[in-house]
Structure formats: structure tokens, C-alpha cells
GROMACS .gro file of C-alpha atoms in nm:
model
   89
    1MET     CA    1   7.067   2.419  14.626
    2ASN     CA    2   7.025   2.061  14.748
    3ILE     CA    3   6.659   1.972  14.700
    4THR     CA    4   6.680   1.677  14.938
    5ARG     CA    5   6.809   1.907  15.213
    6ILE     CA    6   6.535   2.164  15.134
    7HIS     CA    7   6.264   1.896  15.166
    8ALA     CA    8   6.415   1.779  15.495
    9LEU     CA    9   6.414   2.134  15.629
   10HIS     CA   10   6.056   2.179  15.515
   11THR     CA   11   5.946   1.861  15.692
   12GLU     CA   12   6.117   1.965  16.012
   13ILE     CA   13   5.959   2.311  15.993
   14GLN     CA   14   5.615   2.153  15.950
   15LYS     CA   15   5.667   1.943  16.263
   16VAL     CA   16   5.777   2.242  16.466
   17VAL     CA   17   5.472   2.440  16.352
   18GLU     CA   18   5.240   2.159  16.459
   19GLN     CA   19   5.412   2.151  16.800
   20ILE     CA   20   5.372   2.528  16.836
   21LYS     CA   21   5.000   2.506  16.750
   22SER     CA   22   4.952   2.235  17.007
   23LYS     CA   23   5.140   2.429  17.276
   24GLU     CA   24   4.950   2.751  17.195
   25PHE     CA   25   4.617   2.571  17.229
   26ARG     CA   26   4.724   2.439  17.570
   27LEU     CA   27   4.843   2.784  17.673
   28ILE     CA   28   4.505   2.927  17.585
   29GLN     CA   29   4.327   2.660  17.788
   30LEU     CA   30   4.548   2.731  18.090
   31LEU     CA   31   4.495   3.103  18.063
   32GLN     CA   32   4.119   3.047  18.052
   33GLN     CA   33   4.140   2.844  18.370
   34LEU     CA   34   4.356   3.093  18.553
   35ASP     CA   35   4.126   3.374  18.437
   36ARG     CA   36   3.810   3.198  18.556
   37GLU     CA   37   3.963   3.132  18.898
   38PHE     CA   38   4.124   3.479  18.922
   39GLY     CA   39   4.449   3.292  18.988
   40TYR     CA   40   4.657   3.585  18.868
   41LYS     CA   41   4.536   3.779  19.178
   42ALA     CA   42   4.657   3.502  19.407
   43LEU     CA   43   4.996   3.538  19.236
   44GLY     CA   44   5.001   3.912  19.309
   45TYR     CA   45   4.894   4.053  18.971
   46ALA     CA   46   4.611   4.298  18.918
   47SER     CA   47   4.509   4.150  18.586
   48LEU     CA   48   4.560   3.850  18.361
   49TRP     CA   49   4.736   4.079  18.115
   50GLU     CA   50   4.982   4.199  18.382
   51TYR     CA   51   5.046   3.836  18.479
   52ALA     CA   52   5.113   3.743  18.117
   53VAL     CA   53   5.352   4.036  18.057
   54ARG     CA   54   5.532   4.061  18.388
   55GLY     CA   55   5.496   3.710  18.521
   56LEU     CA   56   5.543   3.515  18.203
   57GLY     CA   57   5.756   3.756  18.001
   58MET     CA   58   5.519   3.779  17.705
   59THR     CA   59   5.522   4.090  17.489
   60GLU     CA   60   5.224   4.320  17.531
   61SER     CA   61   5.100   4.210  17.191
   62GLN     CA   62   5.129   3.840  17.272
   63ALA     CA   63   4.950   3.883  17.604
   64SER     CA   64   4.667   4.077  17.442
   65SER     CA   65   4.627   3.826  17.161
   66TYR     CA   66   4.631   3.512  17.380
   67ILE     CA   67   4.398   3.664  17.635
   68ALA     CA   68   4.152   3.781  17.367
   69VAL     CA   69   4.146   3.438  17.210
   70SER     CA   70   4.105   3.264  17.544
   71ARG     CA   71   3.813   3.487  17.638
   72VAL     CA   72   3.639   3.455  17.301
   73LEU     CA   73   3.668   3.080  17.316
   74GLY     CA   74   3.547   3.077  17.674
   75LEU     CA   75   3.246   3.292  17.577
   76GLN     CA   76   3.178   3.065  17.283
   77GLU     CA   77   3.185   2.760  17.512
   78THR     CA   78   2.947   2.931  17.755
   79LEU     CA   79   2.707   3.023  17.474
   80SER     CA   80   2.714   2.668  17.342
   81VAL     CA   81   2.628   2.524  17.682
   82THR     CA   82   2.350   2.782  17.731
   83ALA     CA   83   2.203   2.706  17.387
   84GLU     CA   84   2.221   2.334  17.454
   85HIS     CA   85   2.044   2.376  17.786
   86ALA     CA   86   1.777   2.595  17.626
   87THR     CA   87   1.698   2.333  17.364
   88ARG     CA   88   1.649   2.067  17.635
   89THR     CA   89   1.390   2.269  17.827
   0.00000   0.00000   0.00000
């Protein structure tokens, strides 16, 4: 076992994980936007889930997870804005 090589692999893995996190966050943002605008319907899909699975090639599990997160975060943003507005009035 070459410890220098192991550390180099570890560093590269860390970088890739950070890139994945960044890309996943962007994916969630884009799904939120498409969901709000019902863009999946314009693309011929009955639901955002169908779009994610059939249109993007995600697994059913991936589609469900990303959509759930995007909707929870969207709801959280809506509640924050509502609470902020309520405190101003």
C-alpha cells in the first residue's frame, strides 16, 4: 500500500464529491423551476416524476428523491417568504 497514492486518491474523491453536491443542488433548483411552470407537460409528460424517469433516464428512486427534496425546499422557501411578509405587516 502506497500511502502517498492513497492520499492522492482520497483528495480526488473529495473533489468529485463536492462537484456532485454542487450539481445535485443545481438539478434540484432546475426541477423546482420546471415543476412550478409545469414545463414537463409542455414536453409531453403527465408528471414531473414521469419526466425525470422517462425523459431524463433517472431511476424511479432517484426521481422520487430529487422531486421530494425539490418540493420540500420549495415549500420551505414559500413559508419563509410568507413568514417574512407577516412580520412586516
